């Protein structure tokens, strides 16, 4: 699509017909009515497209998913009940017991746990690599049973920036797709598919919703990965599915549709992690202003990061928009308009200093959340990442005294004044 990102935020995914609702209708219905069993049978056989049960698909969700596909430049997309469900489905759609994943070690704690603990119990192995791994180090991480590479554009909360092209090239050298969690920059600031990513995931709970209103996730397929060219690796996509009378997803739906159709027809059917149509409606309200909000989050994030950098009580500030940040050049390459409003910093005095600082903040609330209109903050070591050992924390770039501050849409002067008085 040649339209600008703002026009897509506002209008993509839903075009009402004459006399139809201007806003995406909330189809608050678990089920859909048919005149004949034959009509419905065609849907169950994937011979016709349509709706029969909201555990698998709902029209409200599909309009919003189509908007997110347009924003990322993908061929197809689906909504999930959460970002966790999105990342699990994206990986489990092409992995099974006996598969192996290469993942950046600098990722969200929930995703780390999902891969390292829960998916391990399913017989899926992982090799974690540094986001700064060289081509040789990346190549060494692959095995015969590797089926996917996973990373985060801007990692939550370490704020490392993924070298998307390097990771995509490594994945493609080994005949597997790159899955990128693009939650933090959103497609307004970075579109991983343009740099070679094959599948993009989101926690829509964050900036896409942007108002702390609805938990949700999304998966976008670029439609570019050639499953048939690697048919032996992906039997789920390239061999007959007995639960749908032997259809072959990659043949019937092509490169553009196979991945999302399979994830809907099998994983949504069996796990049922659907986003509620109400939440999809709220998500769309957020998407309509995403391109207006993101620049303000970036402006506030940069101002707060620059202020923190000059304070004696602060040992270190991570924000890829700072010239002194080790990821500055990568951030400029992949997100020239800026990344996000999240700033991580380490207070001198570790965990205790972080806790007493956070207690004194008045505008910034202590919350297990980021990417909200309201500024919030969190100490990962005692909350989101408390299941990780100190060794794993350091490997993921998260010292115990780290504070993650998500700068909202308030006036930056007020945010800085709040931080200043808490530091004093
Ligand atoms: C929050 C988050 C998730 C998990 O999303 P939920 O919607 O909370 O399930 C995954 N990845 C990243 C980068 C996140 O920030």
Short mmCIF file of C-alpha atoms and ligand atoms in Angstrom, two decimals:
data_model
loop_
_atom_site.label_atom_id
_atom_site.label_comp_id
_atom_site.label_asym_id
_atom_site.label_seq_id
_atom_site.Cartn_x
_atom_site.Cartn_y
_atom_site.Cartn_z
CA UNK A 1 0.00 0.00 0.00
CA UNK A 2 1.34 3.41 -0.91
CA UNK A 3 -0.65 5.38 1.67
CA UNK A 4 1.21 7.03 4.53
CA UNK A 5 1.41 5.33 7.91
CA UNK A 6 -0.96 7.88 9.48
CA UNK A 7 -3.65 7.32 6.86
CA UNK A 8 -3.32 3.56 7.43
CA UNK A 9 -3.60 4.03 11.23
CA UNK A 10 -6.85 5.89 10.74
CA UNK A 11 -8.50 4.12 7.83
CA UNK A 12 -6.99 0.73 6.90
CA UNK A 13 -8.81 -2.52 7.55
CA UNK A 14 -12.40 -1.36 7.35
CA UNK A 15 -14.27 0.41 4.57
CA UNK A 16 -17.99 0.69 5.25
CA UNK A 17 -20.47 0.30 2.41
CA UNK A 18 -23.31 2.69 1.69
CA UNK A 19 -25.27 3.35 4.87
CA UNK A 20 -23.10 1.08 7.03
CA UNK A 21 -21.59 2.07 10.41
CA UNK A 22 -18.64 4.48 10.11
CA UNK A 23 -16.89 2.84 13.08
CA UNK A 24 -15.98 -0.87 13.10
CA UNK A 25 -19.03 -2.63 14.59
CA UNK A 26 -18.49 -4.81 17.67
CA UNK A 27 -19.88 -8.16 16.60
CA UNK A 28 -20.72 -9.36 20.09
CA UNK A 29 -21.82 -12.83 19.04
CA UNK A 30 -20.30 -16.19 19.82
CA UNK A 31 -21.83 -17.78 16.76
CA UNK A 32 -23.14 -17.19 13.24
CA UNK A 33 -26.29 -18.52 11.56
CA UNK A 34 -26.45 -20.53 8.32
CA UNK A 35 -29.33 -21.67 6.10
CA UNK A 36 -27.99 -25.14 5.41
CA UNK A 37 -25.56 -27.58 7.00
CA UNK A 38 -23.78 -27.67 3.66
CA UNK A 39 -23.03 -23.93 3.89
CA UNK A 40 -21.52 -24.43 7.31
CA UNK A 41 -19.68 -27.59 6.26
CA UNK A 42 -17.75 -25.61 3.64
CA UNK A 43 -16.44 -23.36 6.40
CA UNK A 44 -15.33 -26.35 8.48
CA UNK A 45 -13.51 -27.75 5.44
CA UNK A 46 -11.82 -24.38 4.79
CA UNK A 47 -13.49 -24.48 1.36
CA UNK A 48 -15.20 -21.14 1.95
CA UNK A 49 -14.17 -18.22 4.15
CA UNK A 50 -16.60 -16.97 6.74
CA UNK A 51 -17.47 -17.10 10.40
CA UNK A 52 -18.97 -19.87 12.45
CA UNK A 53 -17.65 -19.55 16.00
CA UNK A 54 -15.86 -16.65 17.70
CA UNK A 55 -13.28 -18.96 19.33
CA UNK A 56 -11.68 -19.10 15.86
CA UNK A 57 -12.57 -15.86 14.12
CA UNK A 58 -14.75 -12.79 14.53
CA UNK A 59 -15.38 -9.99 11.99
CA UNK A 60 -14.45 -7.17 14.43
CA UNK A 61 -11.09 -8.81 15.09
CA UNK A 62 -10.47 -9.38 11.39
CA UNK A 63 -10.96 -5.70 10.51
CA UNK A 64 -8.48 -4.67 13.20
CA UNK A 65 -6.02 -7.42 12.20
CA UNK A 66 -6.24 -6.22 8.59
CA UNK A 67 -5.30 -2.72 9.76
CA UNK A 68 -2.25 -4.07 11.63
CA UNK A 69 -1.24 -6.10 8.55
CA UNK A 70 -1.45 -2.90 6.47
CA UNK A 71 0.64 -1.01 9.05
CA UNK A 72 3.40 -3.65 9.05
CA UNK A 73 3.26 -4.23 5.28
CA UNK A 74 2.27 -7.88 5.76
CA UNK A 75 0.03 -10.19 3.75
CA UNK A 76 -2.19 -11.46 6.60
CA UNK A 77 -2.65 -11.02 10.33
CA UNK A 78 -4.61 -12.28 13.30
CA UNK A 79 -5.37 -10.98 16.78
CA UNK A 80 -4.72 -13.04 19.89
CA UNK A 81 -5.85 -12.67 23.49
CA UNK A 82 -2.43 -11.35 24.59
CA UNK A 83 1.12 -10.73 23.45
CA UNK A 84 2.14 -13.97 25.15
CA UNK A 85 -0.37 -15.89 23.03
CA UNK A 86 0.89 -14.11 19.90
CA UNK A 87 4.51 -15.11 20.52
CA UNK A 88 3.56 -18.66 21.49
CA UNK A 89 1.39 -19.13 18.40
CA UNK A 90 3.99 -17.56 16.10
CA UNK A 91 6.60 -20.08 17.26
CA UNK A 92 4.41 -23.12 17.88
CA UNK A 93 2.82 -22.78 14.42
CA UNK A 94 6.14 -23.93 12.92
CA UNK A 95 7.74 -25.84 15.83
CA UNK A 96 6.86 -29.09 17.51
CA UNK A 97 8.39 -31.55 19.97
CA UNK A 98 11.98 -32.06 18.77
CA UNK A 99 12.34 -28.61 17.19
CA UNK A 100 14.91 -25.99 18.14
CA UNK A 101 14.71 -22.19 18.26
CA UNK A 102 17.49 -19.60 18.15
CA UNK A 103 16.46 -16.60 20.25
CA UNK A 104 18.06 -13.34 21.28
CA UNK A 105 18.82 -13.46 25.00
CA UNK A 106 17.66 -9.86 25.32
CA UNK A 107 13.89 -10.28 25.34
CA UNK A 108 10.84 -9.68 27.52
CA UNK A 109 10.84 -11.78 30.73
CA UNK A 110 7.51 -13.38 29.89
CA UNK A 111 8.77 -14.48 26.49
CA UNK A 112 12.02 -15.74 28.01
CA UNK A 113 10.01 -17.87 30.42
CA UNK A 114 7.68 -19.06 27.66
CA UNK A 115 10.59 -20.28 25.55
CA UNK A 116 13.07 -21.42 28.22
CA UNK A 117 10.60 -23.13 30.56
CA UNK A 118 7.17 -23.82 29.09
CA UNK A 119 8.15 -24.61 25.51
CA UNK A 120 11.06 -26.68 26.83
CA UNK A 121 8.46 -28.85 28.59
CA UNK A 122 6.89 -29.41 25.18
CA UNK A 123 10.20 -30.71 23.87
CA UNK A 124 11.22 -27.54 22.03
CA UNK A 125 14.84 -26.59 22.69
CA UNK A 126 16.35 -23.12 22.54
CA UNK A 127 19.77 -21.60 22.10
CA UNK A 128 19.96 -18.01 23.34
CA UNK A 129 22.37 -15.70 21.53
CA UNK A 130 23.54 -12.20 22.36
CA UNK A 131 21.80 -9.47 20.33
CA UNK A 132 25.33 -8.37 19.43
CA UNK A 133 26.40 -11.86 18.24
CA UNK A 134 28.60 -11.89 15.12
CA UNK A 135 27.59 -13.77 11.95
CA UNK A 136 29.89 -16.61 13.00
CA UNK A 137 28.38 -16.80 16.49
CA UNK A 138 24.90 -16.75 15.00
CA UNK A 139 25.75 -19.51 12.52
CA UNK A 140 27.12 -21.66 15.35
CA UNK A 141 23.77 -21.49 17.19
CA UNK A 142 21.85 -23.27 14.42
CA UNK A 143 21.16 -27.00 14.42
CA UNK A 144 19.55 -29.36 11.92
CA UNK A 145 16.29 -29.09 13.85
CA UNK A 146 16.26 -25.27 14.08
CA UNK A 147 12.89 -23.99 12.89
CA UNK A 148 12.81 -20.29 13.80
CA UNK A 149 14.84 -17.31 14.97
CA UNK A 150 13.28 -14.93 17.49
CA UNK A 151 14.14 -11.41 18.66
CA UNK A 152 12.66 -8.08 19.78
CA UNK A 153 13.15 -4.88 17.76
CA UNK A 154 13.71 -2.92 21.00
CA UNK A 155 13.96 -5.36 23.87
CA UNK A 156 11.78 -4.90 26.95
CA UNK A 157 13.31 -3.83 29.37
CA UNK A 158 16.99 -3.92 28.33
CA UNK A 159 16.34 -1.57 25.36
CA UNK A 160 18.86 -3.33 23.15
CA UNK A 161 18.13 -2.88 19.44
CA UNK A 162 18.00 -5.96 17.23
CA UNK A 163 20.12 -5.84 14.08
CA UNK A 164 17.14 -7.08 12.07
CA UNK A 165 19.01 -7.48 8.76
CA UNK A 166 21.81 -9.47 10.41
CA UNK A 167 19.39 -11.79 12.19
CA UNK A 168 17.20 -12.14 9.06
CA UNK A 169 20.21 -13.01 6.91
CA UNK A 170 21.38 -15.60 9.44
CA UNK A 171 17.89 -17.14 9.60
CA UNK A 172 17.63 -17.26 5.81
CA UNK A 173 21.13 -18.78 5.41
CA UNK A 174 19.77 -21.67 7.47
CA UNK A 175 16.40 -21.83 5.70
CA UNK A 176 14.22 -20.67 8.61
CA UNK A 177 12.09 -17.54 9.20
CA UNK A 178 12.88 -14.62 11.51
CA UNK A 179 10.11 -13.75 13.99
CA UNK A 180 10.37 -10.22 15.41
CA UNK A 181 8.39 -8.89 18.35
CA UNK A 182 7.86 -5.26 17.30
CA UNK A 183 5.87 -4.17 20.36
CA UNK A 184 8.02 -1.23 21.48
CA UNK A 185 8.64 0.79 18.30
CA UNK A 186 5.29 -0.16 16.68
CA UNK A 187 5.03 -0.01 12.88
CA UNK A 188 4.89 3.79 13.14
CA UNK A 189 8.59 3.82 14.05
CA UNK A 190 9.89 0.53 12.57
CA UNK A 191 8.60 -2.02 10.07
CA UNK A 192 10.74 -5.17 10.47
CA UNK A 193 9.35 -6.79 7.30
CA UNK A 194 11.07 -4.05 5.27
CA UNK A 195 14.38 -5.30 6.75
CA UNK A 196 13.83 -9.00 6.13
CA UNK A 197 11.72 -10.23 9.04
CA UNK A 198 9.22 -12.91 8.04
CA UNK A 199 6.76 -12.84 10.92
CA UNK A 200 6.05 -9.88 13.21
CA UNK A 201 4.34 -10.13 16.59
CA UNK A 202 2.89 -7.57 18.98
CA UNK A 203 1.66 -7.17 22.48
CA UNK A 204 -1.12 -4.79 21.43
CA UNK A 205 -1.58 -4.20 25.17
CA UNK A 206 1.22 -1.65 24.88
CA UNK A 207 1.40 1.37 22.53
CA UNK A 208 -1.12 0.04 20.02
CA UNK A 209 -3.87 0.20 22.62
CA UNK A 210 -1.89 2.87 24.43
CA UNK A 211 -4.43 3.64 27.14
CA UNK A 212 -4.00 0.69 29.50
CA UNK A 213 -7.47 -0.55 28.55
CA UNK A 214 -7.23 -3.95 26.83
CA UNK A 215 -4.78 -6.86 26.88
CA UNK A 216 -4.19 -8.26 23.40
CA UNK A 217 -1.72 -9.50 20.82
CA UNK A 218 -1.25 -9.72 17.07
CA UNK A 219 0.69 -11.81 14.56
CA UNK A 220 1.51 -10.48 11.09
CA UNK A 221 2.87 -12.65 8.27
CA UNK A 222 5.04 -10.98 5.63
CA UNK A 223 3.86 -13.60 3.12
CA UNK A 224 7.46 -13.83 1.90
CA UNK A 225 8.82 -17.01 3.47
CA UNK A 226 8.74 -19.90 0.98
CA UNK A 227 7.56 -22.84 3.11
CA UNK A 228 7.51 -25.19 0.11
CA UNK A 229 11.21 -24.50 -0.57
CA UNK A 230 11.88 -25.89 2.95
CA UNK A 231 9.07 -28.44 2.92
CA UNK A 232 10.89 -31.07 4.99
CA UNK A 233 11.30 -28.60 7.87
CA UNK A 234 7.66 -27.48 7.96
CA UNK A 235 5.43 -30.54 7.49
CA UNK A 236 2.59 -28.73 9.29
CA UNK A 237 2.39 -26.28 6.40
CA UNK A 238 3.51 -28.47 3.52
CA UNK A 239 1.95 -31.88 4.25
CA UNK A 240 -1.78 -32.74 4.40
CA UNK A 241 -3.69 -31.73 7.56
CA UNK A 242 -5.88 -34.69 8.46
CA UNK A 243 -8.06 -32.53 10.69
CA UNK A 244 -9.16 -30.65 7.52
CA UNK A 245 -9.58 -33.53 5.06
CA UNK A 246 -5.97 -33.44 3.99
CA UNK A 247 -5.57 -29.86 2.81
CA UNK A 248 -2.00 -28.57 2.44
CA UNK A 249 -1.86 -25.00 3.78
CA UNK A 250 1.12 -23.84 1.71
CA UNK A 251 -0.54 -25.11 -1.49
CA UNK A 252 -4.10 -24.01 -0.86
CA UNK A 253 -3.37 -20.60 0.69
CA UNK A 254 0.06 -19.86 -0.81
CA UNK A 255 2.98 -18.11 0.84
CA UNK A 256 0.73 -15.13 1.61
CA UNK A 257 -1.99 -16.95 3.53
CA UNK A 258 -0.66 -20.31 4.77
CA UNK A 259 0.84 -19.22 8.10
CA UNK A 260 -2.11 -17.23 9.45
CA UNK A 261 -4.69 -19.71 8.12
CA UNK A 262 -2.93 -22.61 9.85
CA UNK A 263 -2.55 -20.66 13.11
CA UNK A 264 -6.27 -19.84 13.01
CA UNK A 265 -7.53 -23.24 11.88
CA UNK A 266 -5.37 -25.32 14.24
CA UNK A 267 -4.03 -23.23 17.12
CA UNK A 268 -7.02 -20.94 17.65
CA UNK A 269 -9.31 -23.95 17.28
CA UNK A 270 -7.37 -25.99 19.84
CA UNK A 271 -6.08 -23.36 22.29
CA UNK A 272 -8.75 -20.68 21.86
CA UNK A 273 -6.62 -17.63 22.71
CA UNK A 274 -8.92 -15.27 20.80
CA UNK A 275 -9.11 -11.56 21.54
CA UNK A 276 -12.60 -10.49 22.57
CA UNK A 277 -14.35 -8.32 19.95
CA UNK A 278 -14.78 -5.64 22.65
CA UNK A 279 -11.03 -5.53 23.17
CA UNK A 280 -10.43 -5.45 19.41
CA UNK A 281 -12.73 -2.42 19.19
CA UNK A 282 -10.78 -0.65 21.97
CA UNK A 283 -7.51 -1.61 20.28
CA UNK A 284 -8.70 0.01 17.08
CA UNK A 285 -9.45 3.27 18.91
CA UNK A 286 -5.82 3.22 20.03
CA UNK A 287 -4.54 2.45 16.53
CA UNK A 288 -6.43 5.45 15.13
CA UNK A 289 -4.08 7.80 17.02
CA UNK A 290 -0.91 5.67 17.16
CA UNK A 291 0.94 7.87 14.64
CA UNK A 292 0.05 10.98 16.67
CA UNK A 293 1.01 9.48 20.05
CA UNK A 294 4.31 7.77 19.19
CA UNK A 295 6.24 11.00 18.40
CA UNK A 296 5.17 12.42 21.81
CA UNK A 297 6.27 9.23 23.63
CA UNK A 298 9.64 9.52 21.84
CA UNK A 299 9.96 13.25 22.67
CA UNK A 300 9.26 12.61 26.37
CA UNK A 301 11.50 9.53 26.48
CA UNK A 302 14.43 11.40 24.98
CA UNK A 303 13.97 14.41 27.29
CA UNK A 304 13.83 12.19 30.39
CA UNK A 305 16.84 10.13 29.23
CA UNK A 306 18.91 13.29 28.63
CA UNK A 307 17.95 14.64 32.06
CA UNK A 308 18.78 11.37 33.85
CA UNK A 309 22.15 11.17 32.12
CA UNK A 310 23.23 14.36 33.90
CA UNK A 311 22.22 13.30 37.42
CA UNK A 312 24.86 12.19 39.93
CA UNK A 313 22.56 9.57 41.50
CA UNK A 314 22.26 7.75 38.18
CA UNK A 315 24.88 5.14 37.30
CA UNK A 316 23.73 4.42 33.77
CA UNK A 317 20.95 5.33 31.32
CA UNK A 318 19.86 3.08 28.46
CA UNK A 319 17.89 4.76 25.72
CA UNK A 320 18.76 4.02 22.11
CA UNK A 321 17.96 7.63 21.16
CA UNK A 322 20.94 8.91 23.22
CA UNK A 323 24.12 9.48 21.18
CA UNK A 324 26.11 7.77 23.94
CA UNK A 325 23.97 4.60 23.81
CA UNK A 326 25.71 1.53 22.31
CA UNK A 327 22.61 0.92 20.17
CA UNK A 328 22.33 4.49 18.86
CA UNK A 329 23.58 3.71 15.34
CA UNK A 330 21.31 0.65 14.99
CA UNK A 331 18.36 2.68 16.26
CA UNK A 332 19.09 5.42 13.72
CA UNK A 333 19.19 2.85 10.95
CA UNK A 334 16.01 0.96 11.84
CA UNK A 335 13.95 3.74 13.47
CA UNK A 336 15.08 7.16 12.28
CA UNK A 337 11.98 8.83 13.81
CA UNK A 338 12.88 7.44 17.25
CA UNK A 339 12.03 4.21 19.04
CA UNK A 340 9.69 4.49 22.01
CA UNK A 341 9.10 6.26 25.30
CA UNK A 342 10.65 3.63 27.55
CA UNK A 343 13.88 4.57 29.33
CA UNK A 344 15.86 2.19 31.54
CA UNK A 345 18.31 3.46 34.12
CA UNK A 346 20.35 2.16 36.98
CA UNK A 347 20.47 4.09 40.22
CA UNK A 348 23.64 4.07 42.30
CA UNK A 349 22.69 2.05 45.37
CA UNK A 350 21.03 -0.85 43.55
CA UNK A 351 17.72 -2.42 44.47
CA UNK A 352 17.21 -0.36 47.68
CA UNK A 353 17.85 2.98 45.93
CA UNK A 354 15.49 2.00 43.11
CA UNK A 355 12.74 1.10 45.54
CA UNK A 356 13.00 4.30 47.59
CA UNK A 357 13.19 6.47 44.44
CA UNK A 358 10.08 4.89 42.96
CA UNK A 359 8.14 5.35 46.20
CA UNK A 360 8.73 9.13 46.03
CA UNK A 361 7.49 9.63 42.46
CA UNK A 362 4.10 11.33 42.20
CA UNK A 363 3.26 11.35 38.48
CA UNK A 364 4.97 8.12 37.53
CA UNK A 365 3.04 5.24 39.10
CA UNK A 366 4.52 1.85 40.02
CA UNK A 367 2.86 -0.55 37.60
CA UNK A 368 3.49 -3.82 35.79
CA UNK A 369 2.92 -2.07 32.52
CA UNK A 370 4.61 0.03 29.88
CA UNK A 371 3.62 2.05 26.86
CA UNK A 372 0.64 3.74 28.44
CA UNK A 373 -0.59 7.33 28.05
CA UNK A 374 0.26 7.73 31.77
CA UNK A 375 3.89 7.52 32.87
CA UNK A 376 4.67 4.43 34.89
CA UNK A 377 7.74 2.67 36.26
CA UNK A 378 8.91 -0.69 37.49
CA UNK A 379 11.92 -2.50 38.99
CA UNK A 380 12.16 -5.64 36.79
CA UNK A 381 14.33 -7.64 39.21
CA UNK A 382 11.58 -7.63 41.84
CA UNK A 383 8.63 -7.95 39.44
CA UNK A 384 8.50 -9.06 35.78
CA UNK A 385 11.89 -10.79 35.85
CA UNK A 386 11.86 -12.18 39.39
CA UNK A 387 11.90 -15.76 38.09
CA UNK A 388 15.35 -15.17 36.57
CA UNK A 389 18.60 -15.83 38.41
CA UNK A 390 21.09 -12.96 38.88
CA UNK A 391 23.24 -14.57 36.20
CA UNK A 392 20.35 -14.71 33.73
CA UNK A 393 19.42 -11.12 34.64
CA UNK A 394 22.91 -9.90 33.80
CA UNK A 395 22.96 -11.90 30.58
CA UNK A 396 19.70 -10.21 29.62
CA UNK A 397 21.22 -6.82 30.51
CA UNK A 398 19.03 -6.17 33.56
CA UNK A 399 20.95 -5.28 36.76
CA UNK A 400 19.01 -5.55 40.05
CA UNK A 401 18.89 -1.74 40.50
CA UNK A 402 17.41 -1.09 37.07
CA UNK A 403 14.32 1.11 36.85
CA UNK A 404 12.24 0.92 33.69
CA UNK A 405 10.33 4.14 33.18
CA UNK A 406 7.69 4.31 30.48
CA UNK A 407 7.21 7.97 29.59
CA UNK A 408 3.59 8.74 28.81
CA UNK A 409 1.96 11.65 27.04
CA UNK A 410 2.19 14.23 29.86
CA UNK A 411 4.26 17.43 29.57
CA UNK A 412 7.94 16.51 29.71
CA UNK A 413 8.71 19.42 32.09
CA UNK A 414 6.34 17.87 34.66
CA UNK A 415 7.87 14.39 34.27
CA UNK A 416 11.37 15.78 34.78
CA UNK A 417 10.28 17.81 37.82
CA UNK A 418 8.75 14.66 39.34
CA UNK A 419 11.96 12.68 38.79
CA UNK A 420 14.11 15.53 40.09
CA UNK A 421 12.22 15.78 43.38
CA UNK A 422 12.26 11.98 43.87
CA UNK A 423 16.04 11.92 43.27
CA UNK A 424 16.54 14.70 45.82
C1 LIG B 1 4.27 -7.05 27.28
C2 LIG B 1 5.07 -7.73 26.25
C3 LIG B 1 4.76 -9.03 25.82
C4 LIG B 1 3.62 -9.82 26.44
O1 LIG B 1 2.41 -9.23 26.07
P1 LIG B 1 1.06 -9.38 26.95
O2 LIG B 1 0.08 -8.62 26.12
O3 LIG B 1 1.32 -8.79 28.28
O4 LIG B 1 0.77 -10.83 27.02
C5 LIG B 1 5.52 -9.58 24.84
N1 LIG B 1 6.55 -8.92 24.29
C6 LIG B 1 6.88 -7.66 24.66
C7 LIG B 1 8.02 -6.98 24.02
C8 LIG B 1 6.16 -7.02 25.66
O5 LIG B 1 6.49 -5.78 26.04
#
